[in-house]
Each structure stands twice: as C-alpha cells, then as structure tokens.
XYZ file of C-alpha atoms in Angstrom:
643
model
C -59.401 13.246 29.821
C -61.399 10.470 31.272
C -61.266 9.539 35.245
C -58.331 5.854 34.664
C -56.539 8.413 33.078
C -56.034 10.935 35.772
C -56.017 7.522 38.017
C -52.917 6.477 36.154
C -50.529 10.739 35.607
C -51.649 10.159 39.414
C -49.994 6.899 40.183
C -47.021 7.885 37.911
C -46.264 11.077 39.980
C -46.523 9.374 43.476
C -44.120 6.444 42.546
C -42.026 9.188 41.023
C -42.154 11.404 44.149
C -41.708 8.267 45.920
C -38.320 6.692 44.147
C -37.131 10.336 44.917
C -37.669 10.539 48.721
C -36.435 7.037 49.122
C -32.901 8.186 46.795
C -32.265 11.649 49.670
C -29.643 10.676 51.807
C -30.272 10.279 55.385
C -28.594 13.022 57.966
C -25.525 10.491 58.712
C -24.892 10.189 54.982
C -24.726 13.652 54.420
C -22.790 14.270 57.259
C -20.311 11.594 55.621
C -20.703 13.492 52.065
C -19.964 16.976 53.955
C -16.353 15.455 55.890
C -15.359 13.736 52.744
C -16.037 16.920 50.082
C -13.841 18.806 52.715
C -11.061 16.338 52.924
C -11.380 16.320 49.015
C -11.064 20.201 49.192
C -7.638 19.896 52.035
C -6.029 17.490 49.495
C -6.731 19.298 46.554
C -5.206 22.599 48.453
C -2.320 20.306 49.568
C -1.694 19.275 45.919
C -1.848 22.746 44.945
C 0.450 23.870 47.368
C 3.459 21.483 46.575
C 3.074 22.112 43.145
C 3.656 25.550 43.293
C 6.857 24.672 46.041
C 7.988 22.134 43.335
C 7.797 24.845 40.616
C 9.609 27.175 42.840
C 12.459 24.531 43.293
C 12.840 23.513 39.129
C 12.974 27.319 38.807
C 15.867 28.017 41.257
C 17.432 25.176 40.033
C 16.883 26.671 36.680
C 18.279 29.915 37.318
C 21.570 27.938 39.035
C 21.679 25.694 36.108
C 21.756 29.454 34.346
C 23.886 31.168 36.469
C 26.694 28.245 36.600
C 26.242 28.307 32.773
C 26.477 31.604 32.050
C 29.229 31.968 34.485
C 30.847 28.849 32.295
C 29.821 29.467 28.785
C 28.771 33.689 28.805
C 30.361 34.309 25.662
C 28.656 31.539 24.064
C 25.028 31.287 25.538
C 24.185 35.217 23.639
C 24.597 35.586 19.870
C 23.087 35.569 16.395
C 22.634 32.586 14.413
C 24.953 32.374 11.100
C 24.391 29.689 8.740
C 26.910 27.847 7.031
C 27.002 26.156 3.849
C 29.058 23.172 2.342
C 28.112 21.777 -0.376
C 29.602 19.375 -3.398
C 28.146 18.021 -6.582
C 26.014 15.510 -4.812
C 25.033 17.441 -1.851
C 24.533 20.639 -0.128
C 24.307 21.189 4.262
C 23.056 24.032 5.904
C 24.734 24.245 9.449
C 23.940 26.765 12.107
C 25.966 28.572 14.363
C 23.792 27.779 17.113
C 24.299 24.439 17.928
C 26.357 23.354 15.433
C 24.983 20.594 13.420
C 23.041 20.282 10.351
C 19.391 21.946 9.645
C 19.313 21.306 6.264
C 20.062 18.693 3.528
C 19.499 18.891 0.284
C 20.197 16.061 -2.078
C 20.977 16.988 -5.900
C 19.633 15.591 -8.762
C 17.085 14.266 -7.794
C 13.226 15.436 -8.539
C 11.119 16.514 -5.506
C 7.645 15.779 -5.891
C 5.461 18.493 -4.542
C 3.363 16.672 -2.197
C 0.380 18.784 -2.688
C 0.137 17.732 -6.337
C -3.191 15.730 -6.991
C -2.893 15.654 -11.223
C -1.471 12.902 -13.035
C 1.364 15.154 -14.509
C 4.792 15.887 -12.971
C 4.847 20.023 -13.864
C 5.506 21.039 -10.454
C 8.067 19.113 -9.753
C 11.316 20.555 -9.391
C 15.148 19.889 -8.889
C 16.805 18.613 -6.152
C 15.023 16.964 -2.998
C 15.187 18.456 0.781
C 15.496 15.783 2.968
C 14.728 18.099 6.376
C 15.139 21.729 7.325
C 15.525 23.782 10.382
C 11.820 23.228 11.760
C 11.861 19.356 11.349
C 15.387 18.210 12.684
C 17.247 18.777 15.359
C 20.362 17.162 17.014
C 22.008 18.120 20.998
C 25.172 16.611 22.333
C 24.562 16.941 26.053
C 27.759 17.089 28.415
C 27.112 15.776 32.155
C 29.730 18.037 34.047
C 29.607 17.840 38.291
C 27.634 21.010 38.369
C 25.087 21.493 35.265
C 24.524 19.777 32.319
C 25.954 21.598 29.104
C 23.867 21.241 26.133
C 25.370 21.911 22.409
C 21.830 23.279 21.651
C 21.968 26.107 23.610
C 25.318 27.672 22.455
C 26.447 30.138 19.870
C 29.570 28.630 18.167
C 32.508 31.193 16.640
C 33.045 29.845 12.557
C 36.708 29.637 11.192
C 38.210 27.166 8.423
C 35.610 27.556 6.533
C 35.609 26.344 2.813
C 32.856 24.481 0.645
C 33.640 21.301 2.330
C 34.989 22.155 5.816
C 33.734 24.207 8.906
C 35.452 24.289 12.560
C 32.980 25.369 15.009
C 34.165 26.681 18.340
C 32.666 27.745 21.481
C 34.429 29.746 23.977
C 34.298 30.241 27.991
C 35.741 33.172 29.949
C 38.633 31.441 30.328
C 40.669 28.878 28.120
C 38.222 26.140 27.861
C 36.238 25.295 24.495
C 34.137 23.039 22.751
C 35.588 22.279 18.897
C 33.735 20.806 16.098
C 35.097 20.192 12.855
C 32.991 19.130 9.788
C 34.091 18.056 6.483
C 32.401 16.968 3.618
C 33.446 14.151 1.531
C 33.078 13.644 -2.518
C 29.717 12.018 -2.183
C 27.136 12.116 0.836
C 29.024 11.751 3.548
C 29.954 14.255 6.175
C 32.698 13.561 8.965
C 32.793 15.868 12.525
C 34.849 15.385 14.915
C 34.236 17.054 18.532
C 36.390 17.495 21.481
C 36.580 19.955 24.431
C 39.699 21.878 25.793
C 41.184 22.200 29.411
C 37.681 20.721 30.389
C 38.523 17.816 32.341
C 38.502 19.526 36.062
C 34.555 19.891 35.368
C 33.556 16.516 35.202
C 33.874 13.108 37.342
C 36.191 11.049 36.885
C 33.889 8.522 36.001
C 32.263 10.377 33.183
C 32.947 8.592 29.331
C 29.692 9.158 28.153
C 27.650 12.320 26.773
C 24.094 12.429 25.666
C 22.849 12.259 21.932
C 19.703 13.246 21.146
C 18.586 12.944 17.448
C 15.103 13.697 16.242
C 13.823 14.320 12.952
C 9.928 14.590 11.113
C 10.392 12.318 7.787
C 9.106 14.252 4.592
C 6.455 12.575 2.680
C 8.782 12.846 -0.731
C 6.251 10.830 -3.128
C 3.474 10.750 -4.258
C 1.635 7.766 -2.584
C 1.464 8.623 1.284
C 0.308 4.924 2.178
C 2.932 2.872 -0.409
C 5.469 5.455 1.081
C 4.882 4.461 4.063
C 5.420 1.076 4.553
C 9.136 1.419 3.457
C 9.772 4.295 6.224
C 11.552 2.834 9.117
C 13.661 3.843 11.715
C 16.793 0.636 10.805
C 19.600 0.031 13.352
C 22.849 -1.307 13.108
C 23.993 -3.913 15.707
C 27.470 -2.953 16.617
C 27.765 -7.507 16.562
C 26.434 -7.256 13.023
C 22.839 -7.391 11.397
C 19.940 -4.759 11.151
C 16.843 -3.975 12.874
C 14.298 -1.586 12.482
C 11.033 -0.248 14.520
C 7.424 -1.469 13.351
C 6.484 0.368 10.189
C 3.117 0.694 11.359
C 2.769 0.916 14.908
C 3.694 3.619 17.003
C 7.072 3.326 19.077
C 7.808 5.290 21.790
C 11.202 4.763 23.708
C 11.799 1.260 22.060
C 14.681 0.053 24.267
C 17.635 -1.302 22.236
C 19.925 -3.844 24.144
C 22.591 -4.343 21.924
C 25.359 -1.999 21.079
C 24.552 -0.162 17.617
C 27.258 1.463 15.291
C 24.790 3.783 12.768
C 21.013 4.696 13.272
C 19.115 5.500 10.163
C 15.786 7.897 9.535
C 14.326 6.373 6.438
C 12.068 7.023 4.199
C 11.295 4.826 0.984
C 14.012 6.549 -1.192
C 16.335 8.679 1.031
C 17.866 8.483 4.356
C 20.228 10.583 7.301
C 22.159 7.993 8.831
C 24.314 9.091 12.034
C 27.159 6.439 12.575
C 29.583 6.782 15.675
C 32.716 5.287 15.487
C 32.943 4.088 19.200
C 29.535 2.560 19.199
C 26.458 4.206 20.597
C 26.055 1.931 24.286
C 23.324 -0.489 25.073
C 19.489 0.505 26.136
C 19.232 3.347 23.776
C 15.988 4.786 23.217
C 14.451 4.658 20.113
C 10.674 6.530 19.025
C 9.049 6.076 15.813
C 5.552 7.859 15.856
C 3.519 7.158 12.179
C 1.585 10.646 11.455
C -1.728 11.595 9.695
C -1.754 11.038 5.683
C -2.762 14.810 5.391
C 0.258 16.530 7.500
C 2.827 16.235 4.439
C 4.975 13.144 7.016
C 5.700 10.184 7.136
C 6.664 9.465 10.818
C 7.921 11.887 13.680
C 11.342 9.860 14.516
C 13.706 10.507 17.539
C 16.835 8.355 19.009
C 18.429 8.809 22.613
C 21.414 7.235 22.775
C 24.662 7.423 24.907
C 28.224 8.016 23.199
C 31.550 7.733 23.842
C 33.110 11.227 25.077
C 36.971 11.376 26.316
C 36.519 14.511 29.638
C 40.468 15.118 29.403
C 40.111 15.750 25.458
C 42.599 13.655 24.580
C 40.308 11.654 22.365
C 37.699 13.527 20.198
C 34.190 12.106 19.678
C 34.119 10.819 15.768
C 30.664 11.049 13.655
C 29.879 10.428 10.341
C 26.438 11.550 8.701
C 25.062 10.090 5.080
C 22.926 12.220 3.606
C 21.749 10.636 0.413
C 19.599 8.289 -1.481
C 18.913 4.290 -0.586
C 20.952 3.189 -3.919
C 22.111 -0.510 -3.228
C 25.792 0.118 -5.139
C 26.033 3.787 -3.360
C 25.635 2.447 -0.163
C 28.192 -0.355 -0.768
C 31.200 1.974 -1.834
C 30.106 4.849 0.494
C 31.828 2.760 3.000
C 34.921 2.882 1.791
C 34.584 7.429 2.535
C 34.491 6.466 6.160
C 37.705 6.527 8.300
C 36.340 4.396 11.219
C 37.341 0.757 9.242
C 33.606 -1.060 10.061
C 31.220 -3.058 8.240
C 28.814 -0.937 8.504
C 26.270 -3.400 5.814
C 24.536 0.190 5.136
C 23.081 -1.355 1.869
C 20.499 -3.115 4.310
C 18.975 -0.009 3.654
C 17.937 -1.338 0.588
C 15.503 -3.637 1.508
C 15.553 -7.504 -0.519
C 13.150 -9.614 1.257
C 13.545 -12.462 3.509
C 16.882 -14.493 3.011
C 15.832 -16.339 0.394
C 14.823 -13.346 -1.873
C 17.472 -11.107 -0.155
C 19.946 -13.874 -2.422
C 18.055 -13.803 -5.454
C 17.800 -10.258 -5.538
C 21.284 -9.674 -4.356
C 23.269 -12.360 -6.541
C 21.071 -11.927 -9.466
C 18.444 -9.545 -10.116
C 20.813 -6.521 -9.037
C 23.195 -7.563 -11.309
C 20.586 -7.746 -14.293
C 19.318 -4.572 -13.389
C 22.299 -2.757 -13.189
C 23.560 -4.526 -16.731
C 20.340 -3.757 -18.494
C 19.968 -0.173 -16.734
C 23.101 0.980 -18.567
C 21.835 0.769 -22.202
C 17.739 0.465 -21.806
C 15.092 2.793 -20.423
C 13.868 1.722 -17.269
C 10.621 0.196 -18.895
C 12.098 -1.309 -21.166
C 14.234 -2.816 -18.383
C 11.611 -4.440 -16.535
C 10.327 -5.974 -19.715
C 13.809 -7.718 -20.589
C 13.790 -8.961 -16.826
C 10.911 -10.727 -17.291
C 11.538 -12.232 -20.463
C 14.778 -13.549 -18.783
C 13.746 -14.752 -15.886
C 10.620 -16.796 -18.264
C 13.398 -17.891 -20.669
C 15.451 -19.232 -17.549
C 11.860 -20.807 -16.112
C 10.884 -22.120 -19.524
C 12.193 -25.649 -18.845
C 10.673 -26.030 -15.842
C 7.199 -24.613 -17.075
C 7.125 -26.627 -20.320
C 7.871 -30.042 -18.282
C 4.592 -28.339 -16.022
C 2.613 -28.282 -18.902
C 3.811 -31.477 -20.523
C 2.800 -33.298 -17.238
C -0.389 -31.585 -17.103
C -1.585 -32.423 -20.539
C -0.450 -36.120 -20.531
C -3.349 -36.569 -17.272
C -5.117 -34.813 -20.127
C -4.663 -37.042 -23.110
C -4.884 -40.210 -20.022
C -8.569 -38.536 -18.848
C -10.760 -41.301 -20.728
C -8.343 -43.795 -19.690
C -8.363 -43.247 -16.220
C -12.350 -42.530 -16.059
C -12.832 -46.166 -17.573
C -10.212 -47.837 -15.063
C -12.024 -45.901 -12.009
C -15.678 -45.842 -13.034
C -16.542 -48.695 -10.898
C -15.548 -46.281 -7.485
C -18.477 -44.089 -7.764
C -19.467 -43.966 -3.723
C -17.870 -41.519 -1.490
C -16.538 -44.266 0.912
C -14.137 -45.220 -2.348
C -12.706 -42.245 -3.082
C -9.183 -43.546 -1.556
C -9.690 -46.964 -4.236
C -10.087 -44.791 -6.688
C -6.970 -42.490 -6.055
C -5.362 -45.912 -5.695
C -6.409 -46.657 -9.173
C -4.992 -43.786 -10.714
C -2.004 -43.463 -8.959
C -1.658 -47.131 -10.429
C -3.165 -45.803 -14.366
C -0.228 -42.964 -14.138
C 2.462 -45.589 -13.394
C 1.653 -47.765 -16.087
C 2.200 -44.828 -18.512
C 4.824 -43.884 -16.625
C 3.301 -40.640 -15.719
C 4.111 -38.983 -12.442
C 0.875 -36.318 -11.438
C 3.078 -34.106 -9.527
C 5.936 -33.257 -11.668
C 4.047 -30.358 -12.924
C 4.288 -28.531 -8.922
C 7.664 -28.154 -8.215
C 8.624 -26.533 -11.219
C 5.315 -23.987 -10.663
C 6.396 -23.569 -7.093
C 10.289 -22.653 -8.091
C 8.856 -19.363 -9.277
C 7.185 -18.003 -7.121
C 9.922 -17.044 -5.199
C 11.225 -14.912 -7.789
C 7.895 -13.386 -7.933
C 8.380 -12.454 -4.204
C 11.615 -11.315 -4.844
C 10.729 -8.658 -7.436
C 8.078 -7.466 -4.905
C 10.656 -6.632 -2.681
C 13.330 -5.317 -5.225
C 10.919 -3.101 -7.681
C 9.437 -0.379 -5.029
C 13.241 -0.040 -3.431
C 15.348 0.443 -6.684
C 15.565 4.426 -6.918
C 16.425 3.874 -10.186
C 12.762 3.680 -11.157
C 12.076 6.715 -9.436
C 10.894 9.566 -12.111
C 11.433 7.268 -14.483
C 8.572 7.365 -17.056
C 7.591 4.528 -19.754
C 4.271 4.532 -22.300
C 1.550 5.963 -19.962
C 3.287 6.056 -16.724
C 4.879 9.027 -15.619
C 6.613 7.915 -12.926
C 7.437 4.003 -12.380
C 8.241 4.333 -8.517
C 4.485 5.361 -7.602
C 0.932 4.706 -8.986
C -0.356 5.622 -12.070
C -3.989 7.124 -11.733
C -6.514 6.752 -14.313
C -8.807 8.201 -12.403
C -8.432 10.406 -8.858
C -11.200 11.659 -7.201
C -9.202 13.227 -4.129
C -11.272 11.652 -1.123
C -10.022 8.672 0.673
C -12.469 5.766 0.550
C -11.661 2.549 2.517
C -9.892 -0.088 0.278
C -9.456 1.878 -2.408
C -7.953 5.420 -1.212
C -8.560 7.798 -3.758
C -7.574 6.594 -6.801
C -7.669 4.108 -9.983
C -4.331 2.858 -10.867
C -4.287 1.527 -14.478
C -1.570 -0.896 -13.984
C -3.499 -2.615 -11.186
C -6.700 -3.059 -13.192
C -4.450 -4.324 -16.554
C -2.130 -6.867 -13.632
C -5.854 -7.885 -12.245
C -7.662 -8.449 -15.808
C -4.119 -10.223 -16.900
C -4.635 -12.567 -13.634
C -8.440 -13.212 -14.144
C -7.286 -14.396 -17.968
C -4.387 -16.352 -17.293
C -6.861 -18.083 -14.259
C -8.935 -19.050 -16.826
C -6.527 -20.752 -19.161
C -5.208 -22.602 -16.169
C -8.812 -23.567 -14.874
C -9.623 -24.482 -17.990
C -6.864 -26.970 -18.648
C -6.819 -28.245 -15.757
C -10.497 -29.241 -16.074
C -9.648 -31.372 -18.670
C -7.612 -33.518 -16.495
C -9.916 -34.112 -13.158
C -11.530 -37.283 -12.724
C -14.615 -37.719 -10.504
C -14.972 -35.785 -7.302
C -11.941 -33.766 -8.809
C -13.845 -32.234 -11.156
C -16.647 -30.953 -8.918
C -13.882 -29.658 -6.377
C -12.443 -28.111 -9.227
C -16.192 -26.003 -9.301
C -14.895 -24.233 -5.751
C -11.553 -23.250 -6.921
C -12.564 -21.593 -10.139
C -14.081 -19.135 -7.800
C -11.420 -18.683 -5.151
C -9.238 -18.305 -8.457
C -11.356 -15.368 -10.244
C -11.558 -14.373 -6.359
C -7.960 -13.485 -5.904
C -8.151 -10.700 -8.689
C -9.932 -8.965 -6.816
C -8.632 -9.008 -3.573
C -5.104 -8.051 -5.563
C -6.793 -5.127 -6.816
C -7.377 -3.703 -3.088
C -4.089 -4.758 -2.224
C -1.852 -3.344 -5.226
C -3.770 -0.325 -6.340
C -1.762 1.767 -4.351
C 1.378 0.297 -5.214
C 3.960 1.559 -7.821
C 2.971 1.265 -11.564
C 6.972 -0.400 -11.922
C 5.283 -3.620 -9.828
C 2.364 -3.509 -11.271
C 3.502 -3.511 -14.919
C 5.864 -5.946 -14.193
C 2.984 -8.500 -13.074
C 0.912 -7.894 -15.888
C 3.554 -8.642 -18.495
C 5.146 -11.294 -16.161
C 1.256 -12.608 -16.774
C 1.076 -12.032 -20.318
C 4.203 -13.556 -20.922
C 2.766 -16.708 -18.990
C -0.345 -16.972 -21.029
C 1.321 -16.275 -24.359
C 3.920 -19.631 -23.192
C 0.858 -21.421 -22.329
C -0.974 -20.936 -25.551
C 1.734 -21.614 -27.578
C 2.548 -25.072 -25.508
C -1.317 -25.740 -25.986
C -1.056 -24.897 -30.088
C 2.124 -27.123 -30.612
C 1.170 -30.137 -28.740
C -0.238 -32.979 -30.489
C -2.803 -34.916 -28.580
C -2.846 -37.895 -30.860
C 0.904 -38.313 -30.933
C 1.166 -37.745 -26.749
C -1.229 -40.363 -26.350
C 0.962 -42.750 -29.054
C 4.114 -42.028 -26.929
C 2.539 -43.292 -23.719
C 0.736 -45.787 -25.066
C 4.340 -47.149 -26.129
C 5.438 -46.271 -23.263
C 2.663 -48.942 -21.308
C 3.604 -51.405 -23.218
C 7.065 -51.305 -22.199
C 5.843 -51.215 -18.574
C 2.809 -54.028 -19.421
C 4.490 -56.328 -17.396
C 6.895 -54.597 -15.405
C 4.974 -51.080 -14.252
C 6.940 -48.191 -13.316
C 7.261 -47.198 -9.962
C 6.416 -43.516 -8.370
C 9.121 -41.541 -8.062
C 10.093 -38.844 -5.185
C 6.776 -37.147 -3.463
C 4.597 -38.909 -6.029
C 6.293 -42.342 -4.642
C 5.694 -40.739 -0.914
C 2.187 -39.608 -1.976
C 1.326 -43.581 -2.660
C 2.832 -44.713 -0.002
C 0.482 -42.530 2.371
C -2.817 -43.396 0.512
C -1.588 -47.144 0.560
C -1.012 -46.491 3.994
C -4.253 -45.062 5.012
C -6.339 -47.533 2.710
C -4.958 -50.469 4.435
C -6.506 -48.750 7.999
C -9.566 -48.345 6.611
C -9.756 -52.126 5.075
C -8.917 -52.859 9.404
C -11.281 -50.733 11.036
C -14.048 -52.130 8.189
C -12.970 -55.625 9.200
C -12.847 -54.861 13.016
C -16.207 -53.195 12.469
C -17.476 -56.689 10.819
C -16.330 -58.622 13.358
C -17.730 -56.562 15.924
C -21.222 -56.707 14.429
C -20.450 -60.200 13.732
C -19.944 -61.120 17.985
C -22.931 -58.696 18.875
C -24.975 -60.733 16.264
C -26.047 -56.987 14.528
C-alpha cells in the first residue's frame, strides 16, 4: 500500500468521523428529544387507558343489550338450527330456523359448471346450479325498539305450516309478543314472506316506521370464463320512479349512496340472479357495496345492500317481500311479474342486458323475437347462423347499392385521373376534389351513397354484442366444435394467466380474426381501384390500421363466448361471399355504357349533388373560394410592399 494511499483511507475516516460529530445533537436538543419521547410515552398510556375504559363501556352495554334481550326474547335467543326445505319443479330453498331466511338456492335444470375444471370437455358438470349457500349469504331484519336493537339473526324461530311451498316461522317472548314470518313459494322462482310482530307496539317510539335490512351475498363464479363472467356481474337497482341502475362492474364500491327510492335490488351474475323486492319501497340513501374479488377465489364480487324498510310497530300492517331466485331469461322475467301480489312495474327484464337505447330496440323489437321463433325448431347453432343470414338478406339492398356505388368510382377511375391530372401539387388538392366532385355529377354518380348503407349495420353488429353473451339460451348449448356457446372455446389452454391473452386460445377468435383480415383485404383491395391521386397513397396507411384491427380484436374477444365469436366470423363470411359474388356478376364494360349514357343526358344540364354529397360540395366550394382570397390578399400584399 503506497504512502497517497494511506493519505487518502486517512482523509476518508476524518471527514467520516467528522460528518458524525457535527450530526450528535447538542445537550438542549437532547434535552428536547428526552421531554418529547416522554410526552410521546404519557399519550400513548393515555390512549391506552381510554381504550380499555371504552371497551369496558361497549361490553356493559353489551351485556345490557343481552340482558334486556334475553329478558325479551329468552325462549328464542337458545336453540338448534332446523333447516327447512321448499321446493317446486323450478326451484328448491333451504331456510334456517335461525334467522329465518334463505341459505340456500338451488336452481333446477340447469348445468353447473365446476369451476375448477381446466379441460375442454364438460364431464364434470352436473345438474342443477347453486346460486349461494349458508357460508356466502346472509340476510338480518333489524328492529330499533326504545331499549335494544332486536336483530332477526340472532333468534331461533319455532316452524309450523309447513308444506313444500309454505313455512310460518315464529319467535316467541316470555310473554305474548312474537315475531311471524310466513314464506310461500310460487310455481316458478318466486318466493313471497310476509313479516309482522304481535302485541309489540309498547316497545318502540312512536316515531318508529322503519327497520333495518341488511343483505349480503359472495356471487359464485358459475362459468367457465372468470374475466367474460365478470363484466356482466352487477349489483342493478330499481328506481321506485322507474329505470335501472347498477354499481361499476369493475371498480370497487363500498357504501355507494343511493338517493332515490328503489323497489327491488338485484345480486347478479352473468346468467342468474336473487332479487329482493319490497313492496313499500326500500327509502332513500341506501347503502350499496360491490367489492370485485381475485380470479382464483371461485367469486365474482363480495356484494352487500343496507337499506331501510317500511315496518308497521302496532302490527297492523305486515312487512311484504318477494325474492326471485332464478335465471336472467328475458321472457321469464317479463311474466314473473305477473306471480307478484304488490301490482308494480317492476321492468325486472332489465336484467337482461340490450345495449344502449338504440340496440336495447333492436334487440328488444326484433332480434328477441327471431331468436325465440328460430329457438323453437333449430339448435342453437344453427340459430345464430339463420340470424345472420336474415339480418344480410334484410341488409342486402343497402350493401349491393354500397357496392354498386363503389365500383362505378371504379369503372370512372381513368376518367377522373385524365380530368384531374393537371392538379398534381399539394396546394391543389382542394381543385382537384373540386374536379371530381364535378366528374361524379356528370355521370350522375354520388361518392357517398356507398356510407350510409355500411354505417346502418353496424348497429346491429353492436346489438348482437350485447344480446349473444346475455341469452341463457346459449348456455350449454353445444354446436360442431364448441361445447358450450355461452363461454370460450379453447384450442389450446396452458393454465397460467399471461397479460392480454389469459390463458387460453379460443378457436372462434382466431377463425372471427383470420375472417376480418380476409374480408379487409377484399375491401382494401376494391377500394384501391377507385382512389385517385393522394387517395391512393393515403389509402397505403389504412391498409395497415385495417390488417391492424385483427389483431387488436383478437386480445379483445379471445376471452369472449364462442356464440359471439362464431357469429362474427360467419357474419364475415357471409359478407365476403356477397362481395365476391357482386364483384363476379358485375359487368365493367356495360357499367361504364350505362353512365356514359347517363353523361350524355346530363352533357348539358349536369346533375346536381344530392344530400351530404350536395353538403360535402358545398363545404369544399366553400373553403376553395377562402383560399382563392387569402392568395389574392397575399398578392396584393406583396404587391404594396413591392416583394
């Protein structure tokens, strides 16, 4: 080690020993640190100390609470829970004794995928789908009285009446008062109670109309794709005014205050839901949670509602409930109405969601009716083929005058390059759109009569987006390949999430994606023919956006449900096959002979734009007409300034 070494370990040390001593404190500063760790140490003691007084207090109160309970309710607080069963063809409830509501619904005939299945196949699936059970639901009525609160939870409830469809439950105090509440179960999914107390009225204030609901429930994951699932699981809300609302299907909600009045609050998943409705309206500022849970945990969403019923103290007037139990089906939903005794619109078929307004119509008015037509006679497969050769047969019109308009700018192409060649520089693009616009009119040829009639389908393509992954009848349904239409169809699974993906090929996605990038093509490719100019090289950036969008559907729908899917692909096929055939049957030569009769007729007296073409020319005249000004302001300005 050589002597600048040892100069320099020195150096290092001192500064080191030097940043140290300057960092102690000084003898006021730890004087300072010394008062405030004791004050630190007092407060913390302090904190301590009425913590333990405020546990003391919630635990005398406690033991009153107890004591005027048990004094109140002692027959019903100690007991052993029975369980009670109704049941019907559609349907069957498991009520406890304790508590008296539901802890179990089971929906018939329906198949119950296991969600721990990761094959392609369907063996482990069984019969009959349970919607929640005693460790995931639970439901208190909570009674306000002037001395405790009295919670439905907590008490042991005598059974009598009971038959396949009806229960009453009864709990009992030392005396004459009781707490009834009478179940029965209608021909379908829907259950009715009714509650009301006895000789109760001298417990509570005069005041008191309202109890205390409290409603929670951990939605099953009942398919197959946790993430498709998913996005149709909502806790929906019925405005007592009319309409539905529902909590984000993404975000977590906790204690989501609802202003309005509601009549019916709904835990959904994509196929099933338990809908609680009250017949007096739940009041204003309920409380609504909607927590979205891991993809691994076998749930969807941990739900919960608070709300604040109507509840007569003298029992004069019970407390009326009525609880569906059953699956989203559009029709069911409609005529389940008529099983309730409270007279509402209750618009439960907005459990069934159609889209925005404008698909909610097309998919109300016209593809349920198809559906349910076609369902009747056709697999479901086969279904969603003859829906999409109807809906092209109905679009045919409108897609052949597309076409027609497209390949008339085609035949016109040499035409219009020879009437616009001499508006080659960029500053004359707008001359040269002029031009053509003028070329189109002499053949009486209108450029944009091909775009409405392409963009009057795509709403129909957004409404079967929104009516294929919500029609239950799809669900289980198999067709060719796909085992089940209401959930993807995995050529591959590989059982590891990866970002984009998940962990899965579906096969419909990659056939809907190849049929896209082909049908791009033929569409690229014709209208190629047709550009002029600068078109033509803008057309270079769209062919890739086009074969772009493949893709990015692929991310997008592989997770979606093969019905969709395969709808899109042979909604695609369909196209190209109509396109081809347009192409094959169309005579150039005789096109071009038609409009070239038909610019004769308008030689002398051209045709004018129609509509938005008409608009369209009006704007470019518009803007050409500023341009000629500022290039003649600009002249004179040069002109004054001698430039």
């Amino acid at each position: 080690m050589d002597k600048n070494t040892i100069i320099g370990i020195i150096l290092i040390a001192v500064i080191l020993i030097g940043f140290s001593w300057w960092n102690q404190p000084s003898e006021e500063e730890v004087k300072a640190q010394q008062e405030q760790l004791a004050k630190e140490k007092a407060a913390k003691a302090q904190a301590e100390k009425t913590a333990q007084f405020k546990a003391k207090q919630q635990q005398k109160t406690r033991e009153k609470v107890e004591e005027d309970t048990t004094a109140l309710f002692h027959h019903a607080l100690k007991g052993t829970a029975q369980d009670i069963v109704l049941k019907n063809g559609k349907v069957e409830l498991t009520l406890s004794t304790k508590g008296a509501t539901v802890e179990k619904a089971i929906i018939k005939n329906y198949i119950s995928h296991e969600k721990t299945i990761k094959t392609k196949s369907n063996d482990d699936d069984k019969m009959d789908v349970t919607l929640f059970d005693e460790k995931e639901q639970s439901l208190n009525y909570t009674f306000a009285t002037k001395e405790a609160n009295i919670s439905t939870q907590d008490l042991f409830f005598q059974p009598s009446e009971v038959t396949d469809t009806t229960v009453l439950f009864t709990a009992k105090t030392g005396t004459d008062k009781t707490i009834q509440l009478k179940y029965v179960l209608g021909k379908d999914y829907m259950l009715h109670m009714k509650m009301s107390i006895n000789n109760m009225g001298d417990l509570f204030a005069p005041s008191t109309s309202m109890m205390f609901v409290d409603w929670y429930d951990k939605c099953r994951q009942q398919e197959k794709g946790f993430t498709f699932e998913n996005r149709y699981a909502t806790l929906t809300y019925h405005k007592a005014a009319g309409g539905t609302d529902y909590l984000s299907e993404t975000s977590e909600k906790v204690d989501e205050v609802i202003d309005d009045k509601i009549d019916w609050v709904a835990f959904k998943n994509q196929f099933f839901s338990a809908v609680m409705i009250a017949k007096n309206d739940f009041a204003e500022k309920s409380l609504m949670t909607s927590i979205p849970q891991e993809k691994e945990s076998g749930y969807l969403k941990s739900y919960r509602a608070k709300m604040n019923a109507f509840f007569d103290p003298s029992g004069k007037i019970p407390s009326e409930f009525d609880f569906y139990y059953g699956p989203n089906d559009f029709r069911l939903l409609q005529k389940i109405e008529n099983e309730s005794t409270f007279g509402k619109d209750l618009q439960m078929q907005r459990l069934v969601y159609l889209g925005w307004p404008l698909f909610r119509i097309i998919n109300r008015w016209f593809t349920i009716y198809v559906f349910d037509w076609l369902s009747r006679i056709f697999p479901m497969g086969v279904v969603l083929i003859l829906i999409t050769l109807l809906l092209k047969a109905i679009t045919y019109p409108m897609v052949k005058k597309s076409y027609m308009s497209s390949a008339k700018m085609r035949v016109l192409k040499p035409k219009l390059d020879e009437a616009t060649s001499q508006y080659n520089k960029p500053e004359d693009q707008m001359q040269k759109q002029q031009a053509m616009m003028s070329e189109y009119a002499k053949y009486g040829v209108s450029p944009l009569s091909g775009c409405l009639p392409m963009l009057i389908q795509m709403p129909i393509w957004i409404a079967m987006f929104n009516f294929v992954p919500n029609a239950i009848q799809l669900r289980g349904q198999s067709f060719l390949w796909m085992t089940d239409l209401s959930t993807y169809d995995p050529v591959f699974e590989w059982g590891k999430n990866i970002p984009l993906i998940g962990d899965h090929l579906s096969l419909t996605c990659i056939l809907f994606c190849i049929a896209q990038i082909l049908y791009s093509w033929m569409t690229m490719r014709q209208q190629k023919d047709q550009m002029v100019g600068a078109q033509a090289d803008q057309m270079k950036m769209m062919q890739w956006m086009m074969y772009l969008m493949p893709l990015m559907f692929f991310f997008i729908f592989n997770d979606y449900s093969s019905g969709l899917n395969f709808y899109y692909f042979i909604s695609l096929f369909f196209s190209a096959a109509i396109m081809w055939i347009l192409r094959k049957t169309t005579n150039d030569e005789k096109l071009l002979a038609i409009l070239e009769t038909k610019y004769k007729e308008n030689q002398n007296n051209p045709q004018k734009m129609k509509g938005l073409a008409a608009r369209m020319q009006a704007m470019q005249q518009q803007q050409l007409d500023m341009q000629k000004k500022r290039e003649e302001l600009e002249r004179k300005k040069n002109k004054l300034y001698g430039k």
